[in-house]
Backbone as a ProteinNet text record, in pm:
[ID]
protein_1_A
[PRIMARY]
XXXXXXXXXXXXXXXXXXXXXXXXXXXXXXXXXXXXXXXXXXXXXXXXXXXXXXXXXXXXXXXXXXXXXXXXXXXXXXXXXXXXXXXXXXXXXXXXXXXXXXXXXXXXXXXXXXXXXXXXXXXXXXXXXXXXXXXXXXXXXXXXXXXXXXXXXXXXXXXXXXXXXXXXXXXXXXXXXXXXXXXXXXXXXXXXXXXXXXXXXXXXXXXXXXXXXXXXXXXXXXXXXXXXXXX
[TERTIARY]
-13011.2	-13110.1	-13222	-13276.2	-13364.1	-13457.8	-13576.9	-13714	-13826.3	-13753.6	-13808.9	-13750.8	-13692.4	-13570.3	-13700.9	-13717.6	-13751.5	-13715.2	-13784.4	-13809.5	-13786.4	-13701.5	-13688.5	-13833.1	-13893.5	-14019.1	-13971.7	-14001.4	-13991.2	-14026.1	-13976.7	-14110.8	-14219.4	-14305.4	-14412.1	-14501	-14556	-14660.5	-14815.3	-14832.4	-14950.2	-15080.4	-15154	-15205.2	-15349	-15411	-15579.7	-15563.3	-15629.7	-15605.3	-15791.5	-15753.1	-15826.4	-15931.2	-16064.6	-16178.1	-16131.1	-16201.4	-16155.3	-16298.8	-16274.7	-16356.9	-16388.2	-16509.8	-16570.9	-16519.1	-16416.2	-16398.9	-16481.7	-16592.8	-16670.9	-16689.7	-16776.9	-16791.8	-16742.2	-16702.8	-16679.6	-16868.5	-16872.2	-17030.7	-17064.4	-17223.6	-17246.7	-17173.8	-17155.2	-17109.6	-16997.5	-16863.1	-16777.3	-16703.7	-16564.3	-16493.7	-16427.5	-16403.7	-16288.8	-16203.5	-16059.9	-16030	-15922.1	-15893.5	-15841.1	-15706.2	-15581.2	-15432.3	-15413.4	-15331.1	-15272.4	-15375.6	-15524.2	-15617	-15622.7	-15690.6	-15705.9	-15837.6	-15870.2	-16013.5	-15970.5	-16059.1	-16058.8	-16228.2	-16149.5	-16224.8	-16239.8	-16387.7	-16400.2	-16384.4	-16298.1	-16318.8	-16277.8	-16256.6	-16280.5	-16185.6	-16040.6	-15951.8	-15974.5	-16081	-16040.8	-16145.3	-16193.1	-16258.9	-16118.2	-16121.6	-15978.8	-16080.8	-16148.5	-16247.5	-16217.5	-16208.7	-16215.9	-16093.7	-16119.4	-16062.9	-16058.4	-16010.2	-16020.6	-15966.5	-16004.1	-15950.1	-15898.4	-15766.7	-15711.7	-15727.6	-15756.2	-15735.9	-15688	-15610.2	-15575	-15652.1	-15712.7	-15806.9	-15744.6	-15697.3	-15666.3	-15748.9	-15755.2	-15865.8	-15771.3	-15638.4	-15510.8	-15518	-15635.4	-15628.9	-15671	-15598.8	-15711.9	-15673.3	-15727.8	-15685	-15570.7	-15524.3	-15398.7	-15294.7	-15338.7	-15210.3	-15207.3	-15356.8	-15354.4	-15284.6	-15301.5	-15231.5	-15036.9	-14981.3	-14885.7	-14832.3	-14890.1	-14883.8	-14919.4	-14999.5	-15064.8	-15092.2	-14952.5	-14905.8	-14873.6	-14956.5	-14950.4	-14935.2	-14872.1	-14834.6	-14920.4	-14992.2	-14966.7	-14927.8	-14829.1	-14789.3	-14812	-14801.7	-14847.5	-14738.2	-14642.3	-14555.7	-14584.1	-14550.7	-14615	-14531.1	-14580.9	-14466.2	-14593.4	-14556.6	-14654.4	-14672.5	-14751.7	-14781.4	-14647.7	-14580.3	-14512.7	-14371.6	-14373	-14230.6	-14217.2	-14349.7	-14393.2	-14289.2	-14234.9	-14119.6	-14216.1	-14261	-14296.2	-14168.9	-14203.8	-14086.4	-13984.2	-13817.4	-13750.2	-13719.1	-13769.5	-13775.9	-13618	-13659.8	-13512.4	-13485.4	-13314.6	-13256.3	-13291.1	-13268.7	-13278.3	-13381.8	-13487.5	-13614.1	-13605	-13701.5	-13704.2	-13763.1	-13673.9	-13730.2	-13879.5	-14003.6	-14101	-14098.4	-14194.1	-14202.7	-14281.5	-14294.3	-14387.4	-14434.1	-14558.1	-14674.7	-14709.8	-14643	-14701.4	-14695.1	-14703.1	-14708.6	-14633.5	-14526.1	-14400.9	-14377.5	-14498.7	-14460.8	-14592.2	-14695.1	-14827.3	-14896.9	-14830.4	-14832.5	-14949.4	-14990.2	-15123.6	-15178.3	-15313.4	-15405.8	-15390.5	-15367.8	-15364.7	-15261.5	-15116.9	-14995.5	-14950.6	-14847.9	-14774.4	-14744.1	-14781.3	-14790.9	-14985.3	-15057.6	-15159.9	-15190.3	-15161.2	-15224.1	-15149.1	-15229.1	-15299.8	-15281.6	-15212	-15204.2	-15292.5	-15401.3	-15482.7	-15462.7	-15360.3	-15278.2	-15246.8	-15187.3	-15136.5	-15217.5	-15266.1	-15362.6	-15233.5	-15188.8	-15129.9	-15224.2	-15322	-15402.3	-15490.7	-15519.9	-15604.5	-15726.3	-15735.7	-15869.8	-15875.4	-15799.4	-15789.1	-15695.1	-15608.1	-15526.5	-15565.4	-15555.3	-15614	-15563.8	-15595.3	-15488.4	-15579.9	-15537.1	-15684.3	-15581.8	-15645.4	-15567.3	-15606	-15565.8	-15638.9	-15549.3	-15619.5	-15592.2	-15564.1	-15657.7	-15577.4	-15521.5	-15525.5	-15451.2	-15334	-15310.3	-15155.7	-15081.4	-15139.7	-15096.9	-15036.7	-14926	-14863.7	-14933.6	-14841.2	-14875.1	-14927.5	-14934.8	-14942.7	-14922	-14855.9	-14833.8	-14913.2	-14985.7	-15044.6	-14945.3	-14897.9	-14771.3	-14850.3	-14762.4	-14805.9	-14644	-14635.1	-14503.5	-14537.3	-14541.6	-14554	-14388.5	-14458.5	-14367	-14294.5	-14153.6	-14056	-14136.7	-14178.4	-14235.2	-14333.2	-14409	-14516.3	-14468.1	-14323.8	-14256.9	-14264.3	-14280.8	-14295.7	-14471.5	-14535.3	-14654.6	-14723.8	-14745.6	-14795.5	-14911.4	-14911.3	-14989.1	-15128.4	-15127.2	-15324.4	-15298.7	-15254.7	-15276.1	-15376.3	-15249	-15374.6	-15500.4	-15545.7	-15643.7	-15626.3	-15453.6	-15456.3	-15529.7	-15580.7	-15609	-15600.1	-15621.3	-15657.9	-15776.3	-15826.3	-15982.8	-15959.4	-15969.9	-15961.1	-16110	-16185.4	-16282.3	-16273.3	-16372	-16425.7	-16520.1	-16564.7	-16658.4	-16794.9	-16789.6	-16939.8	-16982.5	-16954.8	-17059.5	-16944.7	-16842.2	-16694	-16609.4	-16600.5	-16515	-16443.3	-16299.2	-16211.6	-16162.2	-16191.3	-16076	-16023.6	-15847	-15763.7	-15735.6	-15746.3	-15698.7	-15507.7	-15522.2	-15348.7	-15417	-15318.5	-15338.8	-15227	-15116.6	-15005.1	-14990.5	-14945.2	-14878	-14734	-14740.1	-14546.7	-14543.1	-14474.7	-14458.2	-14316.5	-14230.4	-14116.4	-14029.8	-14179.9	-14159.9	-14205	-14142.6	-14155.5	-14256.2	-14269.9	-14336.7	-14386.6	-14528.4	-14583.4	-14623.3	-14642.3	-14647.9	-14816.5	-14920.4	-15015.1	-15138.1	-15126	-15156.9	-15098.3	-15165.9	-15078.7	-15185.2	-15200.4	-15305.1	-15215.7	-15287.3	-15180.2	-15333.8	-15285.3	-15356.9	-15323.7	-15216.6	-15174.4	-15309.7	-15428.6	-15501	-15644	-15738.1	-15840	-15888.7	-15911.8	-15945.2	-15811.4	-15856	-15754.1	-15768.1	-15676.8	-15670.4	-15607.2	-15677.4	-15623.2	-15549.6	-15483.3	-15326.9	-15316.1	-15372.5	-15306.7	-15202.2	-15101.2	-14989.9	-14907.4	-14935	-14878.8	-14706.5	-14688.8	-14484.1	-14479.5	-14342.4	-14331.3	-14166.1	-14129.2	-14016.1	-13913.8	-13778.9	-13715.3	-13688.4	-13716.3	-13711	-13584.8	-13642.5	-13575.9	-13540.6	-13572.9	-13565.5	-13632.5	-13537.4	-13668.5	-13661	-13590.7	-13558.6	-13686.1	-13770.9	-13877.5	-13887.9	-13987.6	-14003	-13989.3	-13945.4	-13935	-14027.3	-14108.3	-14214.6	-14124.9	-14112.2	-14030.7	-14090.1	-14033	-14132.7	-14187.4	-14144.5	-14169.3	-14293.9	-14317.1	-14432.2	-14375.9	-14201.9	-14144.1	-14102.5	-14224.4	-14176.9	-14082.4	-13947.8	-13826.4	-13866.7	-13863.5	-13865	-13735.2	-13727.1	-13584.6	-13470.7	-13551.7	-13417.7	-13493.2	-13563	-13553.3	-13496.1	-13476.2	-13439.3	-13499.5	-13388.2	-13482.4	-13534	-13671.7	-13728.3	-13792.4	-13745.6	-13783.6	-13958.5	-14055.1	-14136.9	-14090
-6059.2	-6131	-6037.5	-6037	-5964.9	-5991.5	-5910.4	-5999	-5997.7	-6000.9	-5972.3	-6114	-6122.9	-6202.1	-6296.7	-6353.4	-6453.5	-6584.5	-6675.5	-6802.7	-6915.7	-7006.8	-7066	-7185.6	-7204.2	-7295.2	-7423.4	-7508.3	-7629.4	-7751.3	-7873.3	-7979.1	-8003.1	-7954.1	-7981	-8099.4	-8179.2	-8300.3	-8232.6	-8287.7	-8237.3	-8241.8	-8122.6	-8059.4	-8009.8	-8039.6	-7978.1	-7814.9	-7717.3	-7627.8	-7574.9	-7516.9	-7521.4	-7423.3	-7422.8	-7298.2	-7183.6	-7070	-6986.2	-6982.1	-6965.8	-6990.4	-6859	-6853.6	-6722.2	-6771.6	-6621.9	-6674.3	-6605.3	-6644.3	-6644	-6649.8	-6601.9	-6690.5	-6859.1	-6883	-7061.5	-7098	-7246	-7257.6	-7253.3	-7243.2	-7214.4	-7350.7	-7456.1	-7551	-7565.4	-7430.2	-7471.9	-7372.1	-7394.5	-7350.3	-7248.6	-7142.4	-7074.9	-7001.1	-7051.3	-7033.8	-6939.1	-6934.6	-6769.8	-6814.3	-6696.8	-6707.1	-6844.9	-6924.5	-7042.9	-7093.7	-7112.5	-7215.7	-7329.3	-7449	-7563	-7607.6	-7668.5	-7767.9	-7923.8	-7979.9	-8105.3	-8166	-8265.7	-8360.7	-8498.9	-8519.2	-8677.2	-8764	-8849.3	-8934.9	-9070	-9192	-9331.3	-9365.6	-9422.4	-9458.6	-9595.7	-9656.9	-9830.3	-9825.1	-9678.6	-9698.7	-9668	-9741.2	-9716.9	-9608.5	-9562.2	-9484.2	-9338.1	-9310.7	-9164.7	-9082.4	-9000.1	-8889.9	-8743.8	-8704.3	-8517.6	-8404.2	-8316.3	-8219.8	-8126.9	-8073.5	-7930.1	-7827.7	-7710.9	-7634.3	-7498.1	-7437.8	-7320.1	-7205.2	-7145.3	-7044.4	-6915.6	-6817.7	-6669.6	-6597.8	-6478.7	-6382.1	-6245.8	-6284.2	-6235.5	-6087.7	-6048.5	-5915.9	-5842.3	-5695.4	-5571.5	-5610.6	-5545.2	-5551.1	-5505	-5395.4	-5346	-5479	-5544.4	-5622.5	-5735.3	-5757	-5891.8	-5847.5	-5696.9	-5727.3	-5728.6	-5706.2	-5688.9	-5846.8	-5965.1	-6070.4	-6148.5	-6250.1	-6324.5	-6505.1	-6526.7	-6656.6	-6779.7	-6809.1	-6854	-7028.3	-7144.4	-7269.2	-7389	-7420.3	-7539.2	-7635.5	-7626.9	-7762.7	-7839.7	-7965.9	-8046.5	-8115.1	-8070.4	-8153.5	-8277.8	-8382	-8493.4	-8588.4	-8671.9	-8787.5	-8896.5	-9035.1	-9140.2	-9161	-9272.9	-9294.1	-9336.8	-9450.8	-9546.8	-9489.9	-9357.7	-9260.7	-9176.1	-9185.9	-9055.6	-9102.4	-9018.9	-9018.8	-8932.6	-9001.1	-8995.8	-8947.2	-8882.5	-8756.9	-8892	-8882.1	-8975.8	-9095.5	-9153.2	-9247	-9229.6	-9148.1	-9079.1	-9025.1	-8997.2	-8896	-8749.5	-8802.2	-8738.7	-8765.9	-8660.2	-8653.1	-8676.9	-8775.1	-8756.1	-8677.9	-8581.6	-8520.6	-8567.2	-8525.9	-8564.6	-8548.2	-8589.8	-8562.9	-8423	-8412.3	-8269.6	-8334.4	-8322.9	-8326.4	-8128.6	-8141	-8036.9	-8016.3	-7909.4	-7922.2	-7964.5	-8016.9	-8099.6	-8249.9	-8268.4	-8387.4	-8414	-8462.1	-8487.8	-8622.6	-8635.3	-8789.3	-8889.8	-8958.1	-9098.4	-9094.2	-9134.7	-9184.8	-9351.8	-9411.5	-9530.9	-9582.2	-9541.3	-9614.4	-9459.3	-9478.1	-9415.9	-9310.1	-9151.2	-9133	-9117.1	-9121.7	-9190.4	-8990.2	-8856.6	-8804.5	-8740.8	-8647.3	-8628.8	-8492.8	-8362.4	-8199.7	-8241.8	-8180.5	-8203.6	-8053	-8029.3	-7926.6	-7759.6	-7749.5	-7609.6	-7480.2	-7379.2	-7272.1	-7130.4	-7073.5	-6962.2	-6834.5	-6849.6	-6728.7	-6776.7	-6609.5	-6647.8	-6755.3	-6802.5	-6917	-7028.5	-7100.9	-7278.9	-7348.5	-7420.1	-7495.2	-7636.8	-7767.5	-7822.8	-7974.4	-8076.2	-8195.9	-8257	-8369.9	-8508.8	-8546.2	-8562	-8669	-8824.3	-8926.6	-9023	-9133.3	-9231.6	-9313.9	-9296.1	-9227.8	-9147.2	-9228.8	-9376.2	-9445.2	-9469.1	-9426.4	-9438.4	-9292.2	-9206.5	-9056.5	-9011.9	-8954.7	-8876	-8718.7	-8658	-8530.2	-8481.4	-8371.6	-8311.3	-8200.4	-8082.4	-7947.7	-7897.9	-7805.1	-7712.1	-7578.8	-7585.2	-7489	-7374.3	-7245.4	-7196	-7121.9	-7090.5	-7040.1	-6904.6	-6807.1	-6700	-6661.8	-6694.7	-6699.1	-6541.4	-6567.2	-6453.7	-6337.6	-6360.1	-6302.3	-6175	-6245.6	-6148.6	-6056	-6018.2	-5919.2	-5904.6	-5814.2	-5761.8	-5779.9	-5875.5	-5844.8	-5970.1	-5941	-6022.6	-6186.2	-6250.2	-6396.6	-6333.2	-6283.1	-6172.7	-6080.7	-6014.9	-5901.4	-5973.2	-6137.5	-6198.3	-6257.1	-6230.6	-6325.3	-6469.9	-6515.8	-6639.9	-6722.3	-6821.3	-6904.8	-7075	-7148.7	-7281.1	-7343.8	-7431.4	-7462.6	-7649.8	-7727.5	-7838.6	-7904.2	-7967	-8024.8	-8217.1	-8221.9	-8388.7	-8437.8	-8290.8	-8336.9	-8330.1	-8362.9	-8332.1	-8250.3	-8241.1	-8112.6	-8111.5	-8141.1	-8061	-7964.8	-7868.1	-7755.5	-7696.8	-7699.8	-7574.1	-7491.2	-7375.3	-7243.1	-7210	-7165.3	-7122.2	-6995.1	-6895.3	-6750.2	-6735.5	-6633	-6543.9	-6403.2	-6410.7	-6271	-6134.6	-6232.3	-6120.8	-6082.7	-5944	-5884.7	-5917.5	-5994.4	-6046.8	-6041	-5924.1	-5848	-5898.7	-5987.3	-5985.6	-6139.2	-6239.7	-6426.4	-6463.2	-6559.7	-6653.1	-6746.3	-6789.5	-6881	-6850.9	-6963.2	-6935.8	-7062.9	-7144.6	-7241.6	-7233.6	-7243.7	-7202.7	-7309.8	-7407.7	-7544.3	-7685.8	-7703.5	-7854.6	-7908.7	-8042.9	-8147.9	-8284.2	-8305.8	-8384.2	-8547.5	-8640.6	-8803.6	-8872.5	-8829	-8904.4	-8916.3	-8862.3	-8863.9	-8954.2	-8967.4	-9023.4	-8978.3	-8844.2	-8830.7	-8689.8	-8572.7	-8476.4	-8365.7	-8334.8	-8200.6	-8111.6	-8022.6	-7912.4	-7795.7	-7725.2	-7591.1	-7514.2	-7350.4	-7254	-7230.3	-7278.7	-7194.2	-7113	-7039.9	-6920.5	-6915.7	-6987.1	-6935	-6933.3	-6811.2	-6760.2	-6774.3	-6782.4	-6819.2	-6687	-6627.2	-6533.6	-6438.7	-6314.8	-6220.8	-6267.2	-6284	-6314.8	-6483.8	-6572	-6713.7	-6775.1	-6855.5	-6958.1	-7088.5	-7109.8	-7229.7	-7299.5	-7382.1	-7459.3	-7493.5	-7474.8	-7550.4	-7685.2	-7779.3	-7907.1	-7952	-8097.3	-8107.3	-8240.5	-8233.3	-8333.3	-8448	-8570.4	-8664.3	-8735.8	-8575.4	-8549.4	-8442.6	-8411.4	-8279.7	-8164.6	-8109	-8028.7	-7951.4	-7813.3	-7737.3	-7669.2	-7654.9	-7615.9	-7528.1	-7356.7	-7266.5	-7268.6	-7222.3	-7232	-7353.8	-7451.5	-7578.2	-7683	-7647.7	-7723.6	-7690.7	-7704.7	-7702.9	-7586.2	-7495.6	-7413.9	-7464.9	-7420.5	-7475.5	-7325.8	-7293.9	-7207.2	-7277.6	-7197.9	-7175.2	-7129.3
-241.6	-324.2	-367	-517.6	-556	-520.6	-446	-442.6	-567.8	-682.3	-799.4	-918.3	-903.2	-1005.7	-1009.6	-1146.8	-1234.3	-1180.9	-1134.8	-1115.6	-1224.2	-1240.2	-1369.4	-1334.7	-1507.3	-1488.3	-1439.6	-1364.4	-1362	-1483.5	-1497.4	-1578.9	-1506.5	-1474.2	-1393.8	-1457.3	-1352.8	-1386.1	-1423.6	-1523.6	-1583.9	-1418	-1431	-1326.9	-1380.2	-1298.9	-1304.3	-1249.7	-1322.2	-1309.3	-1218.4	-1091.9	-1026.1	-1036.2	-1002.9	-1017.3	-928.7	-943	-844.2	-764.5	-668.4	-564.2	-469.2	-464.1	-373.4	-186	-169	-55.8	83.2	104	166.5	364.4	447.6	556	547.6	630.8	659.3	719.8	683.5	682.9	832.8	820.6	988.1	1081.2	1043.5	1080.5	1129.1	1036.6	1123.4	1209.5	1217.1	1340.5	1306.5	1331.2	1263.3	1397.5	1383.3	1471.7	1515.9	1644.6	1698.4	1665.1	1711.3	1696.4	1793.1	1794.6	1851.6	1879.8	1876.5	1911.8	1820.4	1879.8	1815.6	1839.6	1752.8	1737.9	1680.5	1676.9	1647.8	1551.4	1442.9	1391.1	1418.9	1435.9	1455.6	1335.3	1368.8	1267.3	1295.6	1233.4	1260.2	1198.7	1291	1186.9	1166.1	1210.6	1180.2	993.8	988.2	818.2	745.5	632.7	524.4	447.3	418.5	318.6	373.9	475.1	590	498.7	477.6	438.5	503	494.9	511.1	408.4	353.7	271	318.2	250	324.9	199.5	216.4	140.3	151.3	79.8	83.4	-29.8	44.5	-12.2	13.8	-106.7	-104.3	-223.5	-183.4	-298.9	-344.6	-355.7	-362	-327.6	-216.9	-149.4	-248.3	-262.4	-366.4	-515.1	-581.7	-721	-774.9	-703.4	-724.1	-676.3	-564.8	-571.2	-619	-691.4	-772.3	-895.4	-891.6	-1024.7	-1047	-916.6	-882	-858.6	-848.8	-852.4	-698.9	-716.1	-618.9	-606.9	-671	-688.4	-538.6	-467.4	-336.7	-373.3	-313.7	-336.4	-185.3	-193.3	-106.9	-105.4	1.5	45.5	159.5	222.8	289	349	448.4	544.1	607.1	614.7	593.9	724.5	807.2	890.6	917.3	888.3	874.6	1003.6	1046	1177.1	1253.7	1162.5	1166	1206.1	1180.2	1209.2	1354.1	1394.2	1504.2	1590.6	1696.6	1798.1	1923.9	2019.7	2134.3	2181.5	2299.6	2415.8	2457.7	2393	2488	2421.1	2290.4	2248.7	2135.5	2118.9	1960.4	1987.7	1998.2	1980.8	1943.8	1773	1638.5	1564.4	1600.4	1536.3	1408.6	1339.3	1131.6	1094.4	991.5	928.8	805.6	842.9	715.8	595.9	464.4	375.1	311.1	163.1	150.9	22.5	14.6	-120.6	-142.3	-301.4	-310.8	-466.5	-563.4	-710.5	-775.9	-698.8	-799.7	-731	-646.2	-581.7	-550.3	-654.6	-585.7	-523.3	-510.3	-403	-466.1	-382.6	-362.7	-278.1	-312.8	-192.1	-167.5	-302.2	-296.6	-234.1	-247.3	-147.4	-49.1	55.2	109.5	-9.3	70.5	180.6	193.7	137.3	151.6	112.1	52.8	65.7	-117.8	-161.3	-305	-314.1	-369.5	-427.6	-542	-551.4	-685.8	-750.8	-747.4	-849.2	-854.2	-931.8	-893	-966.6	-923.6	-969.6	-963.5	-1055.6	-1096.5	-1061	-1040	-984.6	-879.7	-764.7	-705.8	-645.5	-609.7	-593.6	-470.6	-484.4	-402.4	-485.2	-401.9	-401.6	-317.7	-330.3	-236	-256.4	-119.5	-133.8	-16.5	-29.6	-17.8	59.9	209.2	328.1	371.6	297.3	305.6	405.8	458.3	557.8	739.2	793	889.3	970.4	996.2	1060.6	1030	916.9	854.2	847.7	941.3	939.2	1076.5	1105.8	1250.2	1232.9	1126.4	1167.2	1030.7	950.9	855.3	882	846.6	854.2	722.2	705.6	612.1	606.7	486.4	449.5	331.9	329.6	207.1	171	57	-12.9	-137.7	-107.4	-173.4	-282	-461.4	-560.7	-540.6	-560	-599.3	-688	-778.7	-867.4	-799.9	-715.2	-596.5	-539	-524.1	-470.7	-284.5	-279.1	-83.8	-98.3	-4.8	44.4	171	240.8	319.6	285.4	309.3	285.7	351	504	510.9	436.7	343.2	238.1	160.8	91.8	15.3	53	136.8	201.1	251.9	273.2	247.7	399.2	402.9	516.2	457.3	574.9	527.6	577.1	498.9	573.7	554.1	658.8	669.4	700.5	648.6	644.5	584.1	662.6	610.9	550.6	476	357	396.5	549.1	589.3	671.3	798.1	858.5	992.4	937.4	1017.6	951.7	949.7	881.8	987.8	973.8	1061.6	936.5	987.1	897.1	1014	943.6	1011.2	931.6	991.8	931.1	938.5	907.7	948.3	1024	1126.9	1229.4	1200.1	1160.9	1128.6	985.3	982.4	862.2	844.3	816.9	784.5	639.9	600	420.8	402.1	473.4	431.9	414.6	486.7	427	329.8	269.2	144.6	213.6	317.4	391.4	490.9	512.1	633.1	648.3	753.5	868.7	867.1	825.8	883.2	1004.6	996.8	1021.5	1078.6	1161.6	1217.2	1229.3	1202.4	1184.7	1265.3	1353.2	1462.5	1470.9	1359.5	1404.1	1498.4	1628.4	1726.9	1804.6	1840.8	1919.1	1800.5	1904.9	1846.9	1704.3	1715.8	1593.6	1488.2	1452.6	1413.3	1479.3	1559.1	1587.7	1510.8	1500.5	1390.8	1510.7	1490.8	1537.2	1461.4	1464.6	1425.1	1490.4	1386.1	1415.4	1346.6	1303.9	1200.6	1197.4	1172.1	1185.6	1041.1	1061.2	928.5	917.9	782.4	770.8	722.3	817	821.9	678.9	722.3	571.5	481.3	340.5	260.4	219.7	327.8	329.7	250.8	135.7	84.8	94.4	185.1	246.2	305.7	265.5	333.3	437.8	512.8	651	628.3	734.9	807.2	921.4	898.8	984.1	1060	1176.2	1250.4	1294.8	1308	1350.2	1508.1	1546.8	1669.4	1700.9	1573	1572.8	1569.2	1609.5	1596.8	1400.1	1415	1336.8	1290.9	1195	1177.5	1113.4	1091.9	1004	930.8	810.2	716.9	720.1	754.8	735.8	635.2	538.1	443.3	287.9	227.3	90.7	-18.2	-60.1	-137.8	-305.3	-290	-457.8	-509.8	-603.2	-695.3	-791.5	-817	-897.8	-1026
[MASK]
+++++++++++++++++++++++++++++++++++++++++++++++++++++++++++++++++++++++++++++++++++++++++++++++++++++++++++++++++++++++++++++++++++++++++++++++++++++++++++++++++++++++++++++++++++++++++++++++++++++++++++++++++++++++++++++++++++++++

């Protein structure tokens, strides 16, 4: 497989094309956190209004390799409350859903969360988590386009920053140089507990794979067993 070859365009759903955004310190407020650590957000699932934002912020690294291409995707692995599989209960874990630029979901019905669109360059990518009582898990995904050639997701600066709008912020960095995945795992957002715990967990998906991760409805992450989609 070439790691160059041309991506055929999709019909894509008309899309807000996003600002580019100074990627900065995270505010004094929030968390930014180490390799495999977790933090947590408070929040109130008996409000239907409660939201949280995820975002994926990259500054597509030096100029030389922005100009070499720095096309990064978020997506959002998704399993409702109503699906979660406690230890023992199922067999055969369900596989979740994914909101992402060809699938930008609702806030208003199932799955209750929103890709407010796709950015072709550098900046933010970003998607609205609404209802958390109607939420199991969410995985925060990223997918680096064919087109970008060999380069790592920390080359581009990529991270994710999950906030609630008010004076809770987690950023999750990348620790590894992995120059040779289409994907990276970067995030687990787990509503089984009172409020959200956020999980760095960096898994990256095997050189050359563009097979999507799978978010289980057991909380179990699958690297390369989902479906490949071309950009």
């Amino acid at each position: 497989m070439s790691l160059f070859r041309k991506k055929s365009a999709p019909a894509a759903p008309t899309v807000t094309e996003p600002t580019h955004v100074s990627l900065g310190a995270p505010a004094a407020t929030g968390i930014n956190l180490t390799k495999g650590g977790s933090s947590s957000i408070s929040l109130s699932k008996s409000d239907p209004t409660v939201q949280i934002t995820a975002h994926l912020d990259w500054d597509g690294g030096s100029a030389s390799r922005r100009a070499r291409g720095a096309d990064l995707e978020l997506y959002v692995l998704h399993v409702s409350a109503a699906d979660v599989v406690a230890g023992g209960k199922r067999s055969q874990p369900l596989p979740g859903g994914a909101i992402y630029y060809r699938n930008l979901g609702s806030l208003e019905q199932p799955p209750y969360i929103r890709h407010h669109g796709d950015s072709l360059t550098p900046g933010r990518e970003t998607a609205t988590i609404a209802r958390p009582d109607q939420q199991g898990y969410a995985l925060i995904c990223a997918y680096s386009a064919v087109g970008n050639g060999v380069g790592s997701f920390k080359e581009y600066g990529a991270r994710a920053i999950i906030t609630d709008g008010r004076e809770q912020t987690v950023s999750v960095p990348l620790y590894d140089n992995n120059r040779h995945a289409y994907w990276v795992a970067i995030a687990l957002v787990d509503f089984t507990h009172d409020g959200a715990v956020i999980s760095q967990v960096e898994r990256y998906s095997r050189a050359g794979s563009e097979a999507r991760p799978v978010l289980y409805s057991n909380g179990r992450i699958g690297m390369d067993e989902g479906p490949v989609e071309f950009k």
